[in-house]
PDB file of C-alpha atoms in Angstrom:
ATOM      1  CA  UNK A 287      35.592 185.182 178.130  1.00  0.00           C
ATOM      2  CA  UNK A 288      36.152 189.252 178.069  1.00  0.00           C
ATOM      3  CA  UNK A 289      38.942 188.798 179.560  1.00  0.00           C
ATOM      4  CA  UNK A 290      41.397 191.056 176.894  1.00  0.00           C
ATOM      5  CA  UNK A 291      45.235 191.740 177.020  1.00  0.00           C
ATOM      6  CA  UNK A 292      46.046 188.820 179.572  1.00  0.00           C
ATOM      7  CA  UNK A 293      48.052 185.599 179.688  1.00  0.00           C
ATOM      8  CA  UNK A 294      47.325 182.840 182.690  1.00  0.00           C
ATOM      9  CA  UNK A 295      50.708 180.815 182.833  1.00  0.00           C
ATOM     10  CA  UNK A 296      49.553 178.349 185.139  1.00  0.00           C
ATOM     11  CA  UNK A 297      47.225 175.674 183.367  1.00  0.00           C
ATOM     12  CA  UNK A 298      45.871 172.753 185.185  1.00  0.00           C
ATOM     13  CA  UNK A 299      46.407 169.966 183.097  1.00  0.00           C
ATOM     14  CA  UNK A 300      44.481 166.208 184.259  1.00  0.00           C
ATOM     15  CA  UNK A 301      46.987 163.209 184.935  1.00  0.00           C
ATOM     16  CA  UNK A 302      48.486 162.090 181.860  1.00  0.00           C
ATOM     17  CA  UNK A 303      47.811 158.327 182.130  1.00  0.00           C
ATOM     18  CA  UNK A 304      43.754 159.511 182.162  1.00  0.00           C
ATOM     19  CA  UNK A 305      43.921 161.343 179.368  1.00  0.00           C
ATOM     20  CA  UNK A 306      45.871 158.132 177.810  1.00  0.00           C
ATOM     21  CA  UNK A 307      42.496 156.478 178.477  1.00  0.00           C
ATOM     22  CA  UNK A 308      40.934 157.917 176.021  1.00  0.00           C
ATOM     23  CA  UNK A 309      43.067 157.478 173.181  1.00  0.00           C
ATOM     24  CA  UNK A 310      41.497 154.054 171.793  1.00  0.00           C
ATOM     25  CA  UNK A 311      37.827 156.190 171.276  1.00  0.00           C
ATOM     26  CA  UNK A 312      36.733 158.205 168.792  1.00  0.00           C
ATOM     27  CA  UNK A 313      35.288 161.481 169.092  1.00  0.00           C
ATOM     28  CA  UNK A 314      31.680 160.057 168.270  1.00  0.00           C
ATOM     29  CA  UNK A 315      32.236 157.548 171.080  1.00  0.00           C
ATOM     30  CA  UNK A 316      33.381 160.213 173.295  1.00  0.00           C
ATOM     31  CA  UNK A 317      30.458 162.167 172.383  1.00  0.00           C
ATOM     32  CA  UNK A 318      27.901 160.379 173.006  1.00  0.00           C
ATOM     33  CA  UNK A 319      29.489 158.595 176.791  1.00  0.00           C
ATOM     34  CA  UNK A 320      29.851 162.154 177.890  1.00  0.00           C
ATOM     35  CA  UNK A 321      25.820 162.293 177.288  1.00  0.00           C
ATOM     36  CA  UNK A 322      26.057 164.005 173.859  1.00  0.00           C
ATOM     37  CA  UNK A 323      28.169 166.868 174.846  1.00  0.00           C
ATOM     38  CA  UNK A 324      31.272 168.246 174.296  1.00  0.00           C
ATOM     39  CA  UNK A 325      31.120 169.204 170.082  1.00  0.00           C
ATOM     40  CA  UNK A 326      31.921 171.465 168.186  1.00  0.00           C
ATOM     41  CA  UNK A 327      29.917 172.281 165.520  1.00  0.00           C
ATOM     42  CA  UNK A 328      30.576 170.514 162.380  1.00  0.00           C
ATOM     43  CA  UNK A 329      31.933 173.374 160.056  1.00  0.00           C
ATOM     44  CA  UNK A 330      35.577 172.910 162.041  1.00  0.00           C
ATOM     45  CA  UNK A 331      37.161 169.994 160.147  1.00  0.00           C
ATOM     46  CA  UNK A 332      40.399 168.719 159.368  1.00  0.00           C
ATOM     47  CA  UNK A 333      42.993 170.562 156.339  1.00  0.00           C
ATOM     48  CA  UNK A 334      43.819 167.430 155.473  1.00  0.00           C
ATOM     49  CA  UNK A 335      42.456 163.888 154.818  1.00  0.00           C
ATOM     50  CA  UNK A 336      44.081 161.975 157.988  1.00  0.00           C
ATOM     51  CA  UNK A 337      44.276 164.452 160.342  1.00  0.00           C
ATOM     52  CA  UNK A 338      43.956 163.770 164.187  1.00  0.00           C
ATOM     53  CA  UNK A 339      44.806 164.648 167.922  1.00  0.00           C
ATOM     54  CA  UNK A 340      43.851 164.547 171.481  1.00  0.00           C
ATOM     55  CA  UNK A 341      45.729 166.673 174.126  1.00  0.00           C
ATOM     56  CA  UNK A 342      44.806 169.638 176.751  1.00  0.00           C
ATOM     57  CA  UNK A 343      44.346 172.579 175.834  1.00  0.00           C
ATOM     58  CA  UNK A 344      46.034 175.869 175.787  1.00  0.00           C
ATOM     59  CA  UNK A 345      43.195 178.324 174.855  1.00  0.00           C
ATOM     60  CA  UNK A 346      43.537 181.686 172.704  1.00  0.00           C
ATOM     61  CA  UNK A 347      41.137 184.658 172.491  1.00  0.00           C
ATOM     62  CA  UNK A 348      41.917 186.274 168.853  1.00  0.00           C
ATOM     63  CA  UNK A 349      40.841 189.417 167.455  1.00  0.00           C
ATOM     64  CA  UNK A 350      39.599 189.079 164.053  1.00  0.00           C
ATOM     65  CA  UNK A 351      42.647 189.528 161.124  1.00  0.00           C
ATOM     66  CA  UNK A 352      44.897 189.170 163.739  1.00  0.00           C
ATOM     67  CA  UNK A 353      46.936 186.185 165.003  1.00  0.00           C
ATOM     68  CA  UNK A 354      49.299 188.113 167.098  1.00  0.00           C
ATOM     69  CA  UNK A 355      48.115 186.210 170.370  1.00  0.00           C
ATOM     70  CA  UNK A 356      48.813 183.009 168.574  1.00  0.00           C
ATOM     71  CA  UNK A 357      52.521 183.928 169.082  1.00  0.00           C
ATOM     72  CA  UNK A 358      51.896 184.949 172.406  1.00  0.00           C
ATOM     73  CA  UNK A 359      50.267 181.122 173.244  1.00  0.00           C
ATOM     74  CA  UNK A 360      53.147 178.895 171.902  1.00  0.00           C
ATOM     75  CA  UNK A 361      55.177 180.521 175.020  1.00  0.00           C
ATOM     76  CA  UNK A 362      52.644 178.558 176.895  1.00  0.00           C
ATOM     77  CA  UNK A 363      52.623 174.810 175.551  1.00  0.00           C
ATOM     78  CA  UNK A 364      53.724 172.215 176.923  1.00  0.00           C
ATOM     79  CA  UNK A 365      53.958 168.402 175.131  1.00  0.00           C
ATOM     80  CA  UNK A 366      51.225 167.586 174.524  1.00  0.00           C
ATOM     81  CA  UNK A 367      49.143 170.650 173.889  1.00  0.00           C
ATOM     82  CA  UNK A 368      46.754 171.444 171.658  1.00  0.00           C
ATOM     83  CA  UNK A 369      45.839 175.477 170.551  1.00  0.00           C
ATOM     84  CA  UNK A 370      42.332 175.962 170.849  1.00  0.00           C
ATOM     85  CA  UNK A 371      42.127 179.101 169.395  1.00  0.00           C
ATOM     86  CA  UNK A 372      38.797 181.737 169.304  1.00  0.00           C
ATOM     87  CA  UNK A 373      37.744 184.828 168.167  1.00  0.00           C
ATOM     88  CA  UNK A 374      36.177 188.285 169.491  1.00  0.00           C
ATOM     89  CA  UNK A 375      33.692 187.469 166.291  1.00  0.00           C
ATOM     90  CA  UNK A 376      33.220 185.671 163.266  1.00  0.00           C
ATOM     91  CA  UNK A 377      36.451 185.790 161.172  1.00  0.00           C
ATOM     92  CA  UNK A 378      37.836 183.185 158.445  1.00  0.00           C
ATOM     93  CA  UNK A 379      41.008 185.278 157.809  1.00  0.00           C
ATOM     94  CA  UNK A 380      44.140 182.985 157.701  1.00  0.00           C
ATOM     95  CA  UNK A 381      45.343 183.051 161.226  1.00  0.00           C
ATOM     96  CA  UNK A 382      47.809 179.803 161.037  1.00  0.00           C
ATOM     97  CA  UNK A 383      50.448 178.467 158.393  1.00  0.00           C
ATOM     98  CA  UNK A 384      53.593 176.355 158.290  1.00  0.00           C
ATOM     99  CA  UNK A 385      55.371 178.730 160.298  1.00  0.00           C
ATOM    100  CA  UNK A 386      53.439 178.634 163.299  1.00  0.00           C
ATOM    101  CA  UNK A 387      52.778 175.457 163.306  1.00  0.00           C
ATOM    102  CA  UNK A 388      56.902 174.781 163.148  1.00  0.00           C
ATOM    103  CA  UNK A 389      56.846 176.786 166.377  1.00  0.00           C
ATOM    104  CA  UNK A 390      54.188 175.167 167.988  1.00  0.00           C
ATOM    105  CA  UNK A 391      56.127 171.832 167.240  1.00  0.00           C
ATOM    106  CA  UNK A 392      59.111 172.908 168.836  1.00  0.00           C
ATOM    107  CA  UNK A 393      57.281 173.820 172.344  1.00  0.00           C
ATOM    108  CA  UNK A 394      55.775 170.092 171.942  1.00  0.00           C
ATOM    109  CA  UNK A 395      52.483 171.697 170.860  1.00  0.00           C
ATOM    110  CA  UNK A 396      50.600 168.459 168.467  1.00  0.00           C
ATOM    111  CA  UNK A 397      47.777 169.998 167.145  1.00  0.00           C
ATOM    112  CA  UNK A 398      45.220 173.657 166.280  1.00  0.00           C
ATOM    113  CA  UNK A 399      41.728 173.846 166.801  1.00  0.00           C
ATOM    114  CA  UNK A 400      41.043 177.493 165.205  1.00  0.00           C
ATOM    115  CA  UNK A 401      37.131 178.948 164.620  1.00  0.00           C
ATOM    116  CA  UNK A 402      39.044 180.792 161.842  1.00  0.00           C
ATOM    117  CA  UNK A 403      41.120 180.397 158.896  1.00  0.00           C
ATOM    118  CA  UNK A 404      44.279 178.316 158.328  1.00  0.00           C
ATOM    119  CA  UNK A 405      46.595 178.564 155.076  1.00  0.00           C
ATOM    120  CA  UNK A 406      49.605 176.496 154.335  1.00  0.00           C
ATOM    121  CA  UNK A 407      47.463 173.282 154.019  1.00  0.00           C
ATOM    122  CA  UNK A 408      50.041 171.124 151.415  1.00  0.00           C
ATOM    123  CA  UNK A 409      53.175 172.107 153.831  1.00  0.00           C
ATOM    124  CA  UNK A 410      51.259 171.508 157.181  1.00  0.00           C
ATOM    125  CA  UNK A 411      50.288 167.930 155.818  1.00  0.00           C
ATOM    126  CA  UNK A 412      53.565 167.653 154.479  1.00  0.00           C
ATOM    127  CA  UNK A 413      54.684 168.045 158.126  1.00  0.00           C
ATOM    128  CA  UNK A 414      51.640 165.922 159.372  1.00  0.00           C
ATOM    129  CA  UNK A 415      50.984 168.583 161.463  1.00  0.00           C
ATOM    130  CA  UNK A 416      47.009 168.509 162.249  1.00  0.00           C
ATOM    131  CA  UNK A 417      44.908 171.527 162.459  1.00  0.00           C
ATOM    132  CA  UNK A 418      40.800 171.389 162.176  1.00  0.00           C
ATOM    133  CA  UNK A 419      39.577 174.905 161.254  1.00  0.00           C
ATOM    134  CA  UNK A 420      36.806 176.956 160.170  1.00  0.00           C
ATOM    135  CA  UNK A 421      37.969 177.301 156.713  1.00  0.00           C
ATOM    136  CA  UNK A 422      40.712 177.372 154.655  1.00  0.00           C
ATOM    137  CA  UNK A 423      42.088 180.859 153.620  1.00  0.00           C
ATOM    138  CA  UNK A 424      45.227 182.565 151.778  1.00  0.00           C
ATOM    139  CA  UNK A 425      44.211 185.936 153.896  1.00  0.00           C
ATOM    140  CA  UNK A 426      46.750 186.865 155.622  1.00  0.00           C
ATOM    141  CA  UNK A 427      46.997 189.038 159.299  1.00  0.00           C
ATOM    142  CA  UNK A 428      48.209 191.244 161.223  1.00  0.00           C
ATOM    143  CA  UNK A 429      49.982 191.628 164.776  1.00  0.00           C
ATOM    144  CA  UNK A 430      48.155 194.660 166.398  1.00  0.00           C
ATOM    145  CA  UNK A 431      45.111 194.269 168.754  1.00  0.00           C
ATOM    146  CA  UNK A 432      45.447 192.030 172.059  1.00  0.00           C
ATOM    147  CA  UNK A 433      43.312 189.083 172.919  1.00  0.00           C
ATOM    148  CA  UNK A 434      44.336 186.801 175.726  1.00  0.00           C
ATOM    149  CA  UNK A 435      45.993 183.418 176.688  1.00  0.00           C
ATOM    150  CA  UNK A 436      44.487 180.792 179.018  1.00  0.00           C
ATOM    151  CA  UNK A 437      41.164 182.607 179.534  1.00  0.00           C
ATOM    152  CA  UNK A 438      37.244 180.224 178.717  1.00  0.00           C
ATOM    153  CA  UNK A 439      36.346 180.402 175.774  1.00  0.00           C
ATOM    154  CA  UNK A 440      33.878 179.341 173.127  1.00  0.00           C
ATOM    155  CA  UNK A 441      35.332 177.684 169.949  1.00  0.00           C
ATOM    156  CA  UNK A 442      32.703 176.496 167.657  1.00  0.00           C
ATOM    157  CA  UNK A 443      29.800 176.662 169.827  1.00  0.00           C
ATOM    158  CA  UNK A 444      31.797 174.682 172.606  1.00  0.00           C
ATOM    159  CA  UNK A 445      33.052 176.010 176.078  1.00  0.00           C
ATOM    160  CA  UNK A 446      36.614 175.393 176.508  1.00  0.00           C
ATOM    161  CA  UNK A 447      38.890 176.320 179.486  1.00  0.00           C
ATOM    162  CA  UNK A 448      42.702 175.966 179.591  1.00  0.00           C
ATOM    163  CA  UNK A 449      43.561 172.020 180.560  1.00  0.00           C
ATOM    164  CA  UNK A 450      40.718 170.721 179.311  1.00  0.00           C
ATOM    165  CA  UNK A 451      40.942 167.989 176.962  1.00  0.00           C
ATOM    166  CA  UNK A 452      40.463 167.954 173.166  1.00  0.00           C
ATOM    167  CA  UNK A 453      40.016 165.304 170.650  1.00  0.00           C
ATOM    168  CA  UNK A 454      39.872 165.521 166.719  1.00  0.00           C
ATOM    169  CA  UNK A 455      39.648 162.976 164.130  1.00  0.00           C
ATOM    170  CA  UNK A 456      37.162 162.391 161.192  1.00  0.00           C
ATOM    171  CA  UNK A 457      34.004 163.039 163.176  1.00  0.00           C
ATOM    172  CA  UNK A 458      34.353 166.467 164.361  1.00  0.00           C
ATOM    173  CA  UNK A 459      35.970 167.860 167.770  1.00  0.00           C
ATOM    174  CA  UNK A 460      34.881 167.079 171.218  1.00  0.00           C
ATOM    175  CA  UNK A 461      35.786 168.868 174.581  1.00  0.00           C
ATOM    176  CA  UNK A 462      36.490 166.555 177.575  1.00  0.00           C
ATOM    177  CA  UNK A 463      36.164 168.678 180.395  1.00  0.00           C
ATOM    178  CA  UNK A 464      39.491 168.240 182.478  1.00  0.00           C
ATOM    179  CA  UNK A 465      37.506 167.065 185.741  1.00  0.00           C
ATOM    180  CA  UNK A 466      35.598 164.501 183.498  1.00  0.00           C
ATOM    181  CA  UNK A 467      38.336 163.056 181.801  1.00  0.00           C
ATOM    182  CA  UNK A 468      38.833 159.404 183.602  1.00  0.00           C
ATOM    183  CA  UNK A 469      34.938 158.770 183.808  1.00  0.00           C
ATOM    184  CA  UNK A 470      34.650 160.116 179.742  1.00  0.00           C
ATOM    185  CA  UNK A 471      37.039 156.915 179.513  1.00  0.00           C
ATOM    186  CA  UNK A 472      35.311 154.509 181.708  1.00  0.00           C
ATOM    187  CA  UNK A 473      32.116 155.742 180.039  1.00  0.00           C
ATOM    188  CA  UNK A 474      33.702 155.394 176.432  1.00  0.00           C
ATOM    189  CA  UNK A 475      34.914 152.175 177.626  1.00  0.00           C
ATOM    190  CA  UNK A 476      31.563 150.519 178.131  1.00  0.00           C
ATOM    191  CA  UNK A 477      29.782 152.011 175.335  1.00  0.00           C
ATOM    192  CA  UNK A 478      32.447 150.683 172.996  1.00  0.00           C
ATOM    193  CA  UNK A 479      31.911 147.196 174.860  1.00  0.00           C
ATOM    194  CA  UNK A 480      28.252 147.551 173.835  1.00  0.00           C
ATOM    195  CA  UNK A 481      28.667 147.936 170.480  1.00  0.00           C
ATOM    196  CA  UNK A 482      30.769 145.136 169.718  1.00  0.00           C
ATOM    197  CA  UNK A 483      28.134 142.968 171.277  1.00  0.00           C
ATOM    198  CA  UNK A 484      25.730 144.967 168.710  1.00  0.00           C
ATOM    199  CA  UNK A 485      28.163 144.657 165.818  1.00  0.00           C
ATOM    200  CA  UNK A 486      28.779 140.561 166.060  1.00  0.00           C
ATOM    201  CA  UNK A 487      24.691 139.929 166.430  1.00  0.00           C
ATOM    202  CA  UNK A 488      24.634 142.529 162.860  1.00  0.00           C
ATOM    203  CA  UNK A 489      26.802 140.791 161.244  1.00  0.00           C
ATOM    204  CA  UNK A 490      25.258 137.775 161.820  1.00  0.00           C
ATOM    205  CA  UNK A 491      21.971 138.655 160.206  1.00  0.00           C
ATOM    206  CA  UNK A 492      19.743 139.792 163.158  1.00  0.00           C
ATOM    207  CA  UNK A 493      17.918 142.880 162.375  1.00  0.00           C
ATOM    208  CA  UNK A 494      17.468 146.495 164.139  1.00  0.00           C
ATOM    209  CA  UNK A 495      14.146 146.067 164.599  1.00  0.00           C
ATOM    210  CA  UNK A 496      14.369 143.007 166.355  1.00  0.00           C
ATOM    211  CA  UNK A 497      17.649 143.847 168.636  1.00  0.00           C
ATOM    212  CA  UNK A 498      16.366 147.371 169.063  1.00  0.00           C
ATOM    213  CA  UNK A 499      12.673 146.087 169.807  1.00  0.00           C
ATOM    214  CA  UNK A 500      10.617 148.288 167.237  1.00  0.00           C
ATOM    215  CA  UNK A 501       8.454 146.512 165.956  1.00  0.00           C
ATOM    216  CA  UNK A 502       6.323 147.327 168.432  1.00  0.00           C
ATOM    217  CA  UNK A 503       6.461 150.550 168.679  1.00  0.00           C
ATOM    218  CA  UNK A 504       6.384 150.677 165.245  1.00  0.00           C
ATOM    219  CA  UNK A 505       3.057 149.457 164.773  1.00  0.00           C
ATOM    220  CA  UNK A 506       1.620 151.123 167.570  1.00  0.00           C
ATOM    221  CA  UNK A 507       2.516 154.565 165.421  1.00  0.00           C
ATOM    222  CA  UNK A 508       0.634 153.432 162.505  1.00  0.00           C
ATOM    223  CA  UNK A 509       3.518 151.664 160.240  1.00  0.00           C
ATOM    224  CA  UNK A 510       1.546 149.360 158.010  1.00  0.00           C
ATOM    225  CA  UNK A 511       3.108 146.649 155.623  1.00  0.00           C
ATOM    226  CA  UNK A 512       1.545 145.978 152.298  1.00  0.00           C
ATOM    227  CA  UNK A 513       2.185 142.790 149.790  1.00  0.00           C
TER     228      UNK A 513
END
């Protein structure tokens, strides 16, 4: 993660029909069968209502007002990929727009996770090109100080290394560790099982308390009911 002024071309990416396992969950679900790891924090969210991915990642260090690495990374995708993109230290300058992103389409690139600033938001959802960011900002950069390519780092409070795998949709952003990816599916799997067992005795009238089994413990902590 100090790793400046070098690119890793080789990325291990996880078997392609694993990571296809995990397209029916959603990052909560992912979340929380992973043991409630994996997030980002919850200021990185979508430029625009809709937005969603899932794809390995090719991981950027950036300095702060400059997105000159960014460049550097779309050499690297592959289809598939998603940017994961950090910084040396807080900075909500606007590192991304439509021009990237038409680059990063061409290499098969699908998606930008950025701890940073993204501008272009009407054209980029015009193109239904999905990018989750720290904020949204008409600042513009420059191309002078070197970061690196393919290195760990820490987007959002979340380790990432190149290859690992990256989800996005309405909830937030989760990081499936590429060695974890087919048992985060299995794990997703069964959870999601669960709660459709949870959702048809809801919808049927039985309560929480009963399902869950709180009463109990809900009078032993003192809960009282008055008339």
């Amino acid at each position: 993660m100090h790793e400046l002024g070098v690119v890793h071309r080789t990325v291990v990416r996880p078997d392609r029909s694993d990571i296809e396992a995990l397209k029916p969950f959603g990052v909560s679900t992912i979340h929380e069968a992973m043991g409630r790891t994996g997030l980002m924090r919850p200021y990185i969210r979508p430029v625009y209502p809709g937005a969603t991915f899932r794809g390995t990642a090719v991981t950027v260090l950036l300095q702060p007002g400059d997105n000159w690495m960014l460049h550097v990374a779309v050499e690297q995708l592959q289809p598939g990929d998603i940017l994961v993109a950090a910084c040396t230290t807080e900075c909500e300058d606007g590192f991304f727009g439509e021009l990237l992103a038409t680059s990063v389409r061409a290499r098969g690139g699908v998606g930008l996770v950025i701890d940073g600033g993204c501008r272009d938001v009407a054209e980029l959802q015009e193109m239904d090109f999905p990018v989750f960011s720290r904020a949204v900002n008409s600042k513009g950069t420059v191309k002078a100080t070197l970061g690196s390519v393919n290195v760990p780092v820490v987007c959002a409070n979340a380790l990432v290394h190149p290859g690992d795998v990256v989800v996005a949709d309405a909830d937030g952003v989760v990081v499936v560790p590429a060695g974890r990816v087919a048992e985060a599916a299995d794990s997703s799997r069964r959870r999601e099982d669960n709660e459709e067992s949870k959702r048809r005795r809801l919808a049927a009238g039985e309560l929480g308390l009963d399902m869950y089994g709180m009463r109990g413990p809900l009078e032993a902590a003192g809960l009282r009911y008055i008339d």
